[in-house]
Each structure stands twice: as C-alpha cells, then as structure tokens.
Amino acid sequence: MRGVAVRLTAMVFAPPDRIVTDRLVIRRESADDAAVVADAIDRNRTRLLPWMSWATGEAAEVSTQVARIAGASEQWDAGDMFDYSIFDLVDGSFMGKIGLHRRIGPHGIELGYWLDAEAEGRGVMTEATTALMKVALELDEIDRVEIHCDEANLRSQAVPRRVGFALDRIENRPIAAASETGRHMVWVYQPDCR
C-alpha cells in the first residue's frame, strides 16, 4: 500500500519481571523470597497490623509465604495481579513489597505497598511507586493508576502526594483493620487529565 503508514503497537499485558531504579531492584517474587518476606512481616507486624489485617503470626510463617507466592504467581500468569519485592540495589537487602492489582474496573489498576521499618524515611517507597506507576501505564488498556488507603494512615497517603497523584474521593467502607476509620481515600494518577 503506497502512501499509507501502518503503525503496529505491541500489546503489553504484563509488566516486566524486574525493574531497576537508581537505588532499588523491584522484582517479581519467587518461592526463594518466602523466608525473607516472612521474616520482614514478623519484624514489622506491630506496625503493619493496624492497617493490614493480614499481618498476623500465620503470615510470618515461611510455609504461608510459600503458598501465598504460589498463588500470586498464578495471578501474575492470569494477568490479575503483579506482586513484587523491593530490594536494595547495592546490598540486596529486602525493603518491602509493592504490587499492581486489576480489581478496580476497566482501564485502571490499583497500586499497593508496604515498607520494612528499616527502609522508612529514605524515599524508597516514593522511588518504587514512581517506577511501578510508569510501568503500569504501559500496560494495555490502562490509563489510570489508583492508590487506596485509610484516611488515618498518614504514612501511606504521603506516597501518592509525593508522586503526583490527586485525591479523587473519600469513600465510606467497612473497617478492616484496627486503626482504620472507615474513610477510604482513593488517589488517582491519570496522565491525560493532568
């Protein structure tokens, strides 16, 4: 065909298994990560449990993490959830978890995270969120990224503020963890609306 330019674009249904930033390695979890994740949950249970009801003694068991990672791998392969662990680029230490969840409806993806106490206050989650947000927007049919947190979780809501998300709305939801108020903040990053 003369005079007709055809542009082919690749459809991207899953993010890369590994993302490297200036200071971090953000990589798809494997069964080999079960012990380090279980240990981090155990060390951080008292600070995670007020916001995350799953942060129990059982979650701090290696066998529980092996099973969770196997389930997360199936969800990855199905394109439903993309679960990553965050490691220090230099020393390889575990710093936290971050993931993308296709549970908010068409054209959107939710980004969730938690950080080891040892990594707090160093911009780790801001860097990881920025990197994963960019990757998320490259996925087929995704045009917005959301971060959800309870209104009382000041540390969690600081991340979307720093990365450039806008508070879209506050919804009343059932309280799921001890420190929640039931006022659920929905932060949105949608490049076309900025």
Short mmCIF file of N, CA and C in Angstrom, two decimals:
data_model
loop_
_atom_site.label_atom_id
_atom_site.label_comp_id
_atom_site.label_asym_id
_atom_site.label_seq_id
_atom_site.Cartn_x
_atom_site.Cartn_y
_atom_site.Cartn_z
N MET A 1 0.85 -1.18 0.00
CA MET A 1 0.00 0.00 0.00
C MET A 1 0.88 1.23 0.00
N ARG A 2 0.75 1.99 -1.00
CA ARG A 2 1.53 3.21 -1.09
C ARG A 2 0.84 4.36 -0.40
N GLY A 3 1.67 5.17 0.29
CA GLY A 3 1.14 6.37 0.91
C GLY A 3 0.40 6.13 2.21
N VAL A 4 0.33 4.89 2.66
CA VAL A 4 -0.36 4.60 3.90
C VAL A 4 0.66 4.09 4.91
N ALA A 5 0.78 4.80 5.99
CA ALA A 5 1.70 4.38 7.05
C ALA A 5 0.93 3.50 8.03
N VAL A 6 1.47 2.36 8.29
CA VAL A 6 0.84 1.45 9.24
C VAL A 6 1.71 1.41 10.49
N ARG A 7 1.10 1.70 11.60
CA ARG A 7 1.83 1.69 12.86
C ARG A 7 1.37 0.50 13.68
N LEU A 8 2.30 -0.37 13.97
CA LEU A 8 1.98 -1.52 14.81
C LEU A 8 2.44 -1.24 16.22
N THR A 9 1.57 -1.47 17.18
CA THR A 9 1.96 -1.30 18.57
C THR A 9 1.84 -2.64 19.28
N ALA A 10 2.77 -2.90 20.12
CA ALA A 10 2.75 -4.14 20.88
C ALA A 10 1.74 -4.03 22.02
N MET A 11 1.00 -5.08 22.22
CA MET A 11 0.07 -5.14 23.34
C MET A 11 0.85 -5.67 24.53
N VAL A 12 0.85 -4.92 25.64
CA VAL A 12 1.58 -5.33 26.82
C VAL A 12 0.56 -5.69 27.90
N PHE A 13 0.51 -6.97 28.23
CA PHE A 13 -0.47 -7.44 29.21
C PHE A 13 0.12 -7.67 30.59
N ALA A 14 1.45 -7.79 30.68
CA ALA A 14 2.11 -7.99 31.96
C ALA A 14 3.35 -7.11 32.04
N PRO A 15 3.64 -6.60 33.21
CA PRO A 15 4.84 -5.76 33.37
C PRO A 15 6.09 -6.64 33.37
N PRO A 16 7.27 -6.04 33.31
CA PRO A 16 8.50 -6.83 33.36
C PRO A 16 8.66 -7.50 34.72
N ASP A 17 9.38 -8.61 34.73
CA ASP A 17 9.65 -9.34 35.97
C ASP A 17 10.60 -8.57 36.89
N ARG A 18 11.39 -7.68 36.31
CA ARG A 18 12.43 -6.98 37.07
C ARG A 18 12.52 -5.53 36.61
N ILE A 19 12.54 -4.63 37.59
CA ILE A 19 12.66 -3.20 37.33
C ILE A 19 13.82 -2.70 38.19
N VAL A 20 14.75 -1.98 37.59
CA VAL A 20 15.88 -1.44 38.34
C VAL A 20 15.81 0.08 38.29
N THR A 21 15.91 0.70 39.47
CA THR A 21 15.94 2.16 39.57
C THR A 21 17.33 2.57 40.03
N ASP A 22 17.50 3.82 40.39
CA ASP A 22 18.80 4.29 40.86
C ASP A 22 19.30 3.53 42.09
N ARG A 23 18.36 3.16 42.99
CA ARG A 23 18.77 2.52 44.24
C ARG A 23 18.12 1.17 44.52
N LEU A 24 17.18 0.76 43.67
CA LEU A 24 16.35 -0.40 44.00
C LEU A 24 16.31 -1.44 42.89
N VAL A 25 16.08 -2.68 43.31
CA VAL A 25 15.70 -3.75 42.39
C VAL A 25 14.29 -4.14 42.81
N ILE A 26 13.35 -3.98 41.92
CA ILE A 26 11.95 -4.32 42.16
C ILE A 26 11.70 -5.54 41.27
N ARG A 27 11.51 -6.72 41.89
CA ARG A 27 11.40 -7.90 41.06
C ARG A 27 10.26 -8.80 41.48
N ARG A 28 9.78 -9.53 40.48
CA ARG A 28 8.71 -10.50 40.70
C ARG A 28 9.15 -11.47 41.79
N GLU A 29 8.24 -11.76 42.69
CA GLU A 29 8.55 -12.68 43.77
C GLU A 29 8.74 -14.10 43.25
N SER A 30 9.57 -14.84 43.98
CA SER A 30 9.73 -16.27 43.72
C SER A 30 9.66 -16.99 45.06
N ALA A 31 9.53 -18.30 45.00
CA ALA A 31 9.47 -19.09 46.23
C ALA A 31 10.70 -18.87 47.09
N ASP A 32 11.82 -18.52 46.47
CA ASP A 32 13.05 -18.25 47.23
C ASP A 32 12.93 -17.03 48.14
N ASP A 33 11.94 -16.17 47.91
CA ASP A 33 11.74 -14.97 48.73
C ASP A 33 10.88 -15.23 49.96
N ALA A 34 10.31 -16.42 50.09
CA ALA A 34 9.36 -16.69 51.18
C ALA A 34 9.95 -16.42 52.56
N ALA A 35 11.17 -16.86 52.79
CA ALA A 35 11.76 -16.70 54.13
C ALA A 35 12.02 -15.23 54.46
N VAL A 36 12.53 -14.46 53.51
CA VAL A 36 12.84 -13.06 53.78
C VAL A 36 11.56 -12.24 53.97
N VAL A 37 10.51 -12.58 53.21
CA VAL A 37 9.24 -11.87 53.37
C VAL A 37 8.61 -12.24 54.72
N ALA A 38 8.62 -13.52 55.07
CA ALA A 38 8.07 -13.95 56.36
C ALA A 38 8.80 -13.26 57.52
N ASP A 39 10.12 -13.19 57.42
CA ASP A 39 10.91 -12.54 58.47
C ASP A 39 10.56 -11.05 58.58
N ALA A 40 10.40 -10.39 57.44
CA ALA A 40 10.05 -8.96 57.45
C ALA A 40 8.66 -8.74 58.03
N ILE A 41 7.72 -9.61 57.70
CA ILE A 41 6.38 -9.49 58.29
C ILE A 41 6.46 -9.67 59.80
N ASP A 42 7.24 -10.65 60.24
CA ASP A 42 7.38 -10.89 61.68
C ASP A 42 7.96 -9.66 62.38
N ARG A 43 9.01 -9.07 61.81
CA ARG A 43 9.65 -7.89 62.41
C ARG A 43 8.74 -6.67 62.40
N ASN A 44 7.84 -6.59 61.44
CA ASN A 44 7.02 -5.40 61.22
C ASN A 44 5.55 -5.58 61.61
N ARG A 45 5.21 -6.71 62.21
CA ARG A 45 3.80 -7.00 62.49
C ARG A 45 3.11 -5.90 63.30
N THR A 46 3.76 -5.40 64.33
CA THR A 46 3.09 -4.42 65.18
C THR A 46 2.81 -3.11 64.44
N ARG A 47 3.62 -2.77 63.45
CA ARG A 47 3.36 -1.53 62.70
C ARG A 47 2.48 -1.76 61.47
N LEU A 48 2.42 -3.01 60.95
CA LEU A 48 1.57 -3.31 59.79
C LEU A 48 0.14 -3.64 60.20
N LEU A 49 -0.03 -4.39 61.28
CA LEU A 49 -1.35 -4.89 61.67
C LEU A 49 -2.41 -3.81 61.86
N PRO A 50 -2.08 -2.63 62.38
CA PRO A 50 -3.14 -1.61 62.48
C PRO A 50 -3.76 -1.22 61.14
N TRP A 51 -3.04 -1.46 60.02
CA TRP A 51 -3.53 -1.06 58.70
C TRP A 51 -3.80 -2.23 57.78
N MET A 52 -3.21 -3.38 58.08
CA MET A 52 -3.29 -4.54 57.20
C MET A 52 -3.65 -5.77 58.03
N SER A 53 -4.90 -6.17 57.97
CA SER A 53 -5.37 -7.26 58.83
C SER A 53 -4.70 -8.59 58.53
N TRP A 54 -4.07 -8.73 57.39
CA TRP A 54 -3.38 -9.97 57.04
C TRP A 54 -2.05 -10.14 57.78
N ALA A 55 -1.53 -9.11 58.43
CA ALA A 55 -0.21 -9.14 59.06
C ALA A 55 -0.27 -9.86 60.41
N THR A 56 -0.51 -11.16 60.35
CA THR A 56 -0.68 -11.99 61.54
C THR A 56 0.54 -12.87 61.77
N GLY A 57 0.53 -13.59 62.87
CA GLY A 57 1.59 -14.55 63.13
C GLY A 57 1.66 -15.62 62.04
N GLU A 58 0.51 -16.03 61.54
CA GLU A 58 0.49 -17.02 60.46
C GLU A 58 1.15 -16.47 59.19
N ALA A 59 0.93 -15.20 58.89
CA ALA A 59 1.55 -14.59 57.70
C ALA A 59 3.06 -14.54 57.83
N ALA A 60 3.57 -14.58 59.05
CA ALA A 60 5.01 -14.53 59.30
C ALA A 60 5.66 -15.91 59.23
N GLU A 61 4.90 -16.91 58.85
CA GLU A 61 5.44 -18.27 58.69
C GLU A 61 5.89 -18.48 57.24
N VAL A 62 7.03 -19.11 57.08
CA VAL A 62 7.57 -19.35 55.73
C VAL A 62 6.59 -20.16 54.89
N SER A 63 5.97 -21.17 55.47
CA SER A 63 5.03 -22.00 54.69
C SER A 63 3.85 -21.19 54.17
N THR A 64 3.39 -20.22 54.95
CA THR A 64 2.30 -19.34 54.50
C THR A 64 2.76 -18.50 53.32
N GLN A 65 3.99 -17.99 53.39
CA GLN A 65 4.51 -17.17 52.30
C GLN A 65 4.77 -18.00 51.05
N VAL A 66 5.22 -19.24 51.20
CA VAL A 66 5.40 -20.11 50.04
C VAL A 66 4.07 -20.28 49.31
N ALA A 67 3.00 -20.55 50.08
CA ALA A 67 1.67 -20.73 49.49
C ALA A 67 1.17 -19.42 48.87
N ARG A 68 1.38 -18.29 49.57
CA ARG A 68 0.93 -17.00 49.03
C ARG A 68 1.64 -16.67 47.74
N ILE A 69 2.95 -16.89 47.70
CA ILE A 69 3.73 -16.59 46.49
C ILE A 69 3.30 -17.48 45.33
N ALA A 70 2.98 -18.74 45.61
CA ALA A 70 2.48 -19.63 44.55
C ALA A 70 1.16 -19.10 43.99
N GLY A 71 0.28 -18.66 44.88
CA GLY A 71 -0.98 -18.07 44.42
C GLY A 71 -0.77 -16.78 43.65
N ALA A 72 0.17 -15.96 44.12
CA ALA A 72 0.49 -14.71 43.43
C ALA A 72 1.06 -14.99 42.05
N SER A 73 1.83 -16.05 41.93
CA SER A 73 2.40 -16.41 40.63
C SER A 73 1.29 -16.81 39.64
N GLU A 74 0.30 -17.53 40.13
CA GLU A 74 -0.84 -17.90 39.28
C GLU A 74 -1.61 -16.65 38.85
N GLN A 75 -1.78 -15.71 39.79
CA GLN A 75 -2.49 -14.48 39.45
C GLN A 75 -1.68 -13.64 38.47
N TRP A 76 -0.36 -13.66 38.60
CA TRP A 76 0.50 -12.95 37.64
C TRP A 76 0.28 -13.52 36.25
N ASP A 77 0.37 -14.85 36.16
CA ASP A 77 0.23 -15.52 34.85
C ASP A 77 -1.15 -15.28 34.24
N ALA A 78 -2.17 -15.11 35.09
CA ALA A 78 -3.52 -14.82 34.61
C ALA A 78 -3.71 -13.34 34.28
N GLY A 79 -2.74 -12.49 34.66
CA GLY A 79 -2.83 -11.06 34.40
C GLY A 79 -3.67 -10.30 35.39
N ASP A 80 -3.95 -10.90 36.56
CA ASP A 80 -4.82 -10.27 37.55
C ASP A 80 -4.07 -9.43 38.58
N MET A 81 -2.84 -9.86 38.93
CA MET A 81 -2.08 -9.18 39.97
C MET A 81 -0.59 -9.38 39.66
N PHE A 82 0.19 -8.34 39.94
CA PHE A 82 1.63 -8.40 39.68
C PHE A 82 2.33 -7.99 40.98
N ASP A 83 2.83 -9.00 41.72
CA ASP A 83 3.39 -8.82 43.05
C ASP A 83 4.91 -8.78 42.97
N TYR A 84 5.50 -7.76 43.57
CA TYR A 84 6.95 -7.57 43.56
C TYR A 84 7.49 -7.46 44.98
N SER A 85 8.76 -7.81 45.14
CA SER A 85 9.52 -7.49 46.34
C SER A 85 10.52 -6.41 45.96
N ILE A 86 10.84 -5.58 46.93
CA ILE A 86 11.77 -4.47 46.71
C ILE A 86 13.06 -4.78 47.47
N PHE A 87 14.18 -4.67 46.77
CA PHE A 87 15.49 -4.95 47.37
C PHE A 87 16.43 -3.78 47.12
N ASP A 88 17.36 -3.58 48.04
CA ASP A 88 18.40 -2.57 47.89
C ASP A 88 19.32 -2.99 46.74
N LEU A 89 19.58 -2.09 45.82
CA LEU A 89 20.42 -2.39 44.66
C LEU A 89 21.84 -2.75 45.06
N VAL A 90 22.37 -2.13 46.10
CA VAL A 90 23.76 -2.34 46.49
C VAL A 90 23.95 -3.59 47.33
N ASP A 91 23.21 -3.69 48.45
CA ASP A 91 23.47 -4.82 49.36
C ASP A 91 22.46 -5.95 49.26
N GLY A 92 21.41 -5.79 48.44
CA GLY A 92 20.44 -6.85 48.22
C GLY A 92 19.46 -7.08 49.36
N SER A 93 19.45 -6.19 50.36
CA SER A 93 18.54 -6.38 51.49
C SER A 93 17.09 -6.13 51.08
N PHE A 94 16.18 -6.90 51.69
CA PHE A 94 14.74 -6.77 51.45
C PHE A 94 14.27 -5.46 52.07
N MET A 95 13.46 -4.69 51.31
CA MET A 95 13.00 -3.39 51.80
C MET A 95 11.48 -3.28 51.89
N GLY A 96 10.76 -4.14 51.17
CA GLY A 96 9.30 -4.04 51.23
C GLY A 96 8.67 -4.74 50.05
N LYS A 97 7.36 -4.51 49.91
CA LYS A 97 6.60 -5.12 48.82
C LYS A 97 5.76 -4.06 48.13
N ILE A 98 5.52 -4.31 46.86
CA ILE A 98 4.70 -3.42 46.06
C ILE A 98 4.02 -4.26 44.99
N GLY A 99 2.84 -3.87 44.58
CA GLY A 99 2.16 -4.68 43.57
C GLY A 99 1.09 -3.90 42.84
N LEU A 100 0.69 -4.48 41.72
CA LEU A 100 -0.38 -3.94 40.89
C LEU A 100 -1.53 -4.93 40.90
N HIS A 101 -2.75 -4.42 41.09
CA HIS A 101 -3.92 -5.28 41.20
C HIS A 101 -4.99 -4.80 40.22
N ARG A 102 -5.45 -5.69 39.37
CA ARG A 102 -6.54 -5.37 38.43
C ARG A 102 -7.87 -5.66 39.12
N ARG A 103 -8.27 -4.79 40.03
CA ARG A 103 -9.51 -5.01 40.76
C ARG A 103 -10.37 -3.76 40.85
N ILE A 104 -10.06 -2.76 40.07
CA ILE A 104 -10.82 -1.50 40.19
C ILE A 104 -11.62 -1.18 38.95
N GLY A 105 -11.75 -2.13 38.06
CA GLY A 105 -12.57 -1.91 36.88
C GLY A 105 -11.75 -1.62 35.64
N PRO A 106 -12.44 -1.41 34.54
CA PRO A 106 -11.77 -1.23 33.25
C PRO A 106 -10.84 -0.01 33.24
N HIS A 107 -9.74 -0.16 32.56
CA HIS A 107 -8.76 0.90 32.29
C HIS A 107 -8.00 1.40 33.51
N GLY A 108 -8.18 0.74 34.65
CA GLY A 108 -7.47 1.15 35.86
C GLY A 108 -6.75 -0.01 36.51
N ILE A 109 -5.77 0.33 37.33
CA ILE A 109 -5.05 -0.67 38.10
C ILE A 109 -4.70 -0.04 39.45
N GLU A 110 -4.82 -0.84 40.50
CA GLU A 110 -4.51 -0.34 41.85
C GLU A 110 -3.09 -0.72 42.22
N LEU A 111 -2.39 0.22 42.82
CA LEU A 111 -1.03 0.01 43.28
C LEU A 111 -1.04 -0.01 44.81
N GLY A 112 -0.48 -1.07 45.39
CA GLY A 112 -0.42 -1.19 46.84
C GLY A 112 1.00 -1.47 47.29
N TYR A 113 1.29 -1.21 48.57
CA TYR A 113 2.67 -1.35 49.05
C TYR A 113 2.73 -1.44 50.57
N TRP A 114 3.85 -1.95 51.04
CA TRP A 114 4.24 -1.81 52.45
C TRP A 114 5.76 -1.84 52.52
N LEU A 115 6.28 -1.21 53.56
CA LEU A 115 7.72 -1.00 53.67
C LEU A 115 8.24 -1.52 55.00
N ASP A 116 9.40 -2.15 54.97
CA ASP A 116 10.09 -2.57 56.18
C ASP A 116 10.49 -1.31 56.96
N ALA A 117 10.40 -1.36 58.28
CA ALA A 117 10.73 -0.21 59.12
C ALA A 117 12.16 0.28 58.87
N GLU A 118 13.07 -0.63 58.58
CA GLU A 118 14.47 -0.26 58.34
C GLU A 118 14.63 0.61 57.10
N ALA A 119 13.68 0.56 56.18
CA ALA A 119 13.77 1.32 54.92
C ALA A 119 13.00 2.64 54.97
N GLU A 120 12.27 2.89 56.04
CA GLU A 120 11.45 4.10 56.12
C GLU A 120 12.30 5.37 56.15
N GLY A 121 11.71 6.44 55.63
CA GLY A 121 12.33 7.76 55.72
C GLY A 121 13.46 8.00 54.75
N ARG A 122 13.60 7.15 53.75
CA ARG A 122 14.69 7.29 52.78
C ARG A 122 14.19 7.46 51.35
N GLY A 123 12.88 7.63 51.16
CA GLY A 123 12.33 7.81 49.82
C GLY A 123 12.21 6.53 49.03
N VAL A 124 12.34 5.39 49.69
CA VAL A 124 12.29 4.10 48.99
C VAL A 124 10.94 3.88 48.34
N MET A 125 9.85 4.07 49.09
CA MET A 125 8.54 3.80 48.52
C MET A 125 8.16 4.83 47.47
N THR A 126 8.62 6.04 47.61
CA THR A 126 8.38 7.04 46.56
C THR A 126 9.05 6.61 45.26
N GLU A 127 10.30 6.15 45.36
CA GLU A 127 11.04 5.70 44.18
C GLU A 127 10.40 4.47 43.56
N ALA A 128 10.02 3.51 44.39
CA ALA A 128 9.41 2.28 43.88
C ALA A 128 8.04 2.56 43.26
N THR A 129 7.25 3.40 43.90
CA THR A 129 5.92 3.74 43.38
C THR A 129 6.03 4.48 42.05
N THR A 130 6.95 5.41 41.95
CA THR A 130 7.15 6.14 40.70
C THR A 130 7.49 5.17 39.57
N ALA A 131 8.40 4.24 39.83
CA ALA A 131 8.82 3.28 38.81
C ALA A 131 7.66 2.38 38.41
N LEU A 132 6.93 1.85 39.38
CA LEU A 132 5.86 0.91 39.06
C LEU A 132 4.66 1.62 38.41
N MET A 133 4.42 2.87 38.79
CA MET A 133 3.35 3.64 38.17
C MET A 133 3.62 3.80 36.67
N LYS A 134 4.86 4.12 36.32
CA LYS A 134 5.21 4.27 34.90
C LYS A 134 5.03 2.97 34.15
N VAL A 135 5.44 1.88 34.75
CA VAL A 135 5.29 0.56 34.14
C VAL A 135 3.80 0.23 33.97
N ALA A 136 3.00 0.53 34.98
CA ALA A 136 1.57 0.24 34.92
C ALA A 136 0.90 0.95 33.76
N LEU A 137 1.30 2.19 33.51
CA LEU A 137 0.68 2.96 32.43
C LEU A 137 1.08 2.48 31.04
N GLU A 138 2.07 1.58 30.97
CA GLU A 138 2.45 0.97 29.70
C GLU A 138 1.65 -0.30 29.40
N LEU A 139 0.88 -0.77 30.39
CA LEU A 139 0.07 -1.97 30.19
C LEU A 139 -1.10 -1.65 29.28
N ASP A 140 -1.48 -2.64 28.49
CA ASP A 140 -2.58 -2.47 27.55
C ASP A 140 -3.86 -2.08 28.28
N GLU A 141 -4.51 -1.06 27.77
CA GLU A 141 -5.80 -0.58 28.24
C GLU A 141 -5.79 0.04 29.64
N ILE A 142 -4.61 0.35 30.18
CA ILE A 142 -4.54 1.01 31.48
C ILE A 142 -4.26 2.49 31.25
N ASP A 143 -5.16 3.34 31.74
CA ASP A 143 -4.94 4.78 31.60
C ASP A 143 -5.00 5.52 32.94
N ARG A 144 -5.17 4.75 34.03
CA ARG A 144 -5.13 5.38 35.35
C ARG A 144 -4.60 4.38 36.38
N VAL A 145 -3.90 4.92 37.37
CA VAL A 145 -3.38 4.13 38.47
C VAL A 145 -3.98 4.71 39.75
N GLU A 146 -4.44 3.84 40.64
CA GLU A 146 -5.03 4.29 41.89
C GLU A 146 -4.23 3.74 43.07
N ILE A 147 -4.17 4.51 44.13
CA ILE A 147 -3.66 4.08 45.42
C ILE A 147 -4.78 4.29 46.43
N HIS A 148 -5.08 3.26 47.20
CA HIS A 148 -6.14 3.31 48.19
C HIS A 148 -5.53 3.20 49.59
N CYS A 149 -6.02 4.00 50.52
CA CYS A 149 -5.58 3.89 51.92
C CYS A 149 -6.62 4.53 52.82
N ASP A 150 -6.57 4.16 54.08
CA ASP A 150 -7.46 4.76 55.06
C ASP A 150 -7.01 6.20 55.33
N GLU A 151 -7.96 7.05 55.61
CA GLU A 151 -7.68 8.47 55.86
C GLU A 151 -6.73 8.68 57.05
N ALA A 152 -6.72 7.77 58.00
CA ALA A 152 -5.87 7.92 59.17
C ALA A 152 -4.43 7.43 58.93
N ASN A 153 -4.19 6.75 57.84
CA ASN A 153 -2.86 6.21 57.56
C ASN A 153 -2.01 7.29 56.88
N LEU A 154 -1.42 8.14 57.68
CA LEU A 154 -0.70 9.31 57.17
C LEU A 154 0.54 8.93 56.36
N ARG A 155 1.26 7.89 56.78
CA ARG A 155 2.47 7.47 56.05
C ARG A 155 2.09 6.96 54.66
N SER A 156 1.01 6.20 54.60
CA SER A 156 0.61 5.63 53.32
C SER A 156 0.11 6.71 52.36
N GLN A 157 -0.62 7.68 52.87
CA GLN A 157 -1.15 8.72 51.98
C GLN A 157 -0.07 9.73 51.56
N ALA A 158 1.06 9.76 52.25
CA ALA A 158 2.14 10.67 51.86
C ALA A 158 2.75 10.27 50.52
N VAL A 159 2.76 8.97 50.22
CA VAL A 159 3.38 8.49 48.98
C VAL A 159 2.65 9.03 47.75
N PRO A 160 1.34 8.84 47.60
CA PRO A 160 0.70 9.38 46.39
C PRO A 160 0.81 10.90 46.28
N ARG A 161 0.82 11.58 47.40
CA ARG A 161 1.00 13.05 47.37
C ARG A 161 2.35 13.40 46.73
N ARG A 162 3.41 12.70 47.16
CA ARG A 162 4.76 12.99 46.65
C ARG A 162 4.93 12.62 45.18
N VAL A 163 4.22 11.60 44.73
CA VAL A 163 4.40 11.09 43.37
C VAL A 163 3.54 11.84 42.36
N GLY A 164 2.57 12.61 42.83
CA GLY A 164 1.76 13.40 41.90
C GLY A 164 0.36 12.88 41.67
N PHE A 165 -0.11 11.99 42.52
CA PHE A 165 -1.50 11.53 42.45
C PHE A 165 -2.40 12.63 43.01
N ALA A 166 -3.64 12.63 42.58
CA ALA A 166 -4.63 13.57 43.10
C ALA A 166 -5.66 12.79 43.92
N LEU A 167 -6.08 13.36 45.04
CA LEU A 167 -7.14 12.73 45.82
C LEU A 167 -8.43 12.85 45.03
N ASP A 168 -8.97 11.72 44.61
CA ASP A 168 -10.18 11.70 43.78
C ASP A 168 -11.44 11.72 44.64
N ARG A 169 -11.41 10.92 45.72
CA ARG A 169 -12.61 10.84 46.54
C ARG A 169 -12.29 10.12 47.85
N ILE A 170 -13.20 10.27 48.80
CA ILE A 170 -13.14 9.52 50.06
C ILE A 170 -14.45 8.75 50.15
N GLU A 171 -14.32 7.44 50.32
CA GLU A 171 -15.49 6.56 50.39
C GLU A 171 -15.61 5.98 51.80
N ASN A 172 -16.82 5.78 52.24
CA ASN A 172 -17.05 5.08 53.50
C ASN A 172 -17.03 3.58 53.22
N ARG A 173 -16.19 2.87 53.96
CA ARG A 173 -16.06 1.42 53.79
C ARG A 173 -16.05 0.77 55.16
N PRO A 174 -16.38 -0.51 55.21
CA PRO A 174 -16.28 -1.22 56.49
C PRO A 174 -14.84 -1.21 57.00
N ILE A 175 -14.68 -1.07 58.29
CA ILE A 175 -13.36 -1.09 58.90
C ILE A 175 -12.81 -2.51 58.82
N ALA A 176 -11.59 -2.64 58.25
CA ALA A 176 -10.99 -3.96 58.05
C ALA A 176 -9.77 -4.19 58.94
N ALA A 177 -9.24 -3.14 59.55
CA ALA A 177 -8.06 -3.28 60.41
C ALA A 177 -8.21 -2.32 61.59
N ALA A 178 -7.48 -2.59 62.65
CA ALA A 178 -7.67 -1.92 63.94
C ALA A 178 -7.61 -0.40 63.91
N SER A 179 -6.72 0.19 63.15
CA SER A 179 -6.57 1.65 63.17
C SER A 179 -7.35 2.38 62.08
N GLU A 180 -8.07 1.65 61.28
CA GLU A 180 -8.84 2.29 60.20
C GLU A 180 -10.03 3.07 60.75
N THR A 181 -10.39 4.10 60.02
CA THR A 181 -11.55 4.92 60.36
C THR A 181 -12.78 4.53 59.54
N GLY A 182 -12.55 3.81 58.45
CA GLY A 182 -13.64 3.50 57.52
C GLY A 182 -13.77 4.55 56.42
N ARG A 183 -12.96 5.60 56.51
CA ARG A 183 -12.93 6.63 55.46
C ARG A 183 -11.76 6.30 54.56
N HIS A 184 -12.09 5.81 53.39
CA HIS A 184 -11.13 5.21 52.45
C HIS A 184 -10.78 6.23 51.36
N MET A 185 -9.51 6.63 51.32
CA MET A 185 -9.05 7.61 50.33
C MET A 185 -8.69 6.89 49.03
N VAL A 186 -9.12 7.47 47.92
CA VAL A 186 -8.78 6.93 46.59
C VAL A 186 -8.00 8.01 45.86
N TRP A 187 -6.71 7.74 45.68
CA TRP A 187 -5.79 8.63 44.99
C TRP A 187 -5.65 8.16 43.55
N VAL A 188 -5.66 9.09 42.59
CA VAL A 188 -5.63 8.71 41.18
C VAL A 188 -4.51 9.45 40.45
N TYR A 189 -3.78 8.70 39.62
CA TYR A 189 -2.85 9.30 38.67
C TYR A 189 -3.35 8.93 37.30
N GLN A 190 -3.71 9.94 36.53
CA GLN A 190 -4.23 9.75 35.19
C GLN A 190 -3.61 10.82 34.30
N PRO A 191 -2.55 10.46 33.57
CA PRO A 191 -1.76 11.45 32.84
C PRO A 191 -2.57 12.33 31.90
N ASP A 192 -3.62 11.81 31.27
CA ASP A 192 -4.39 12.60 30.30
C ASP A 192 -5.18 13.72 30.96
N CYS A 193 -5.37 13.61 32.28
CA CYS A 193 -6.17 14.61 32.99
C CYS A 193 -5.30 15.64 33.70
N ARG A 194 -3.99 15.56 33.56
CA ARG A 194 -3.10 16.44 34.29
C ARG A 194 -2.79 17.66 33.49
#
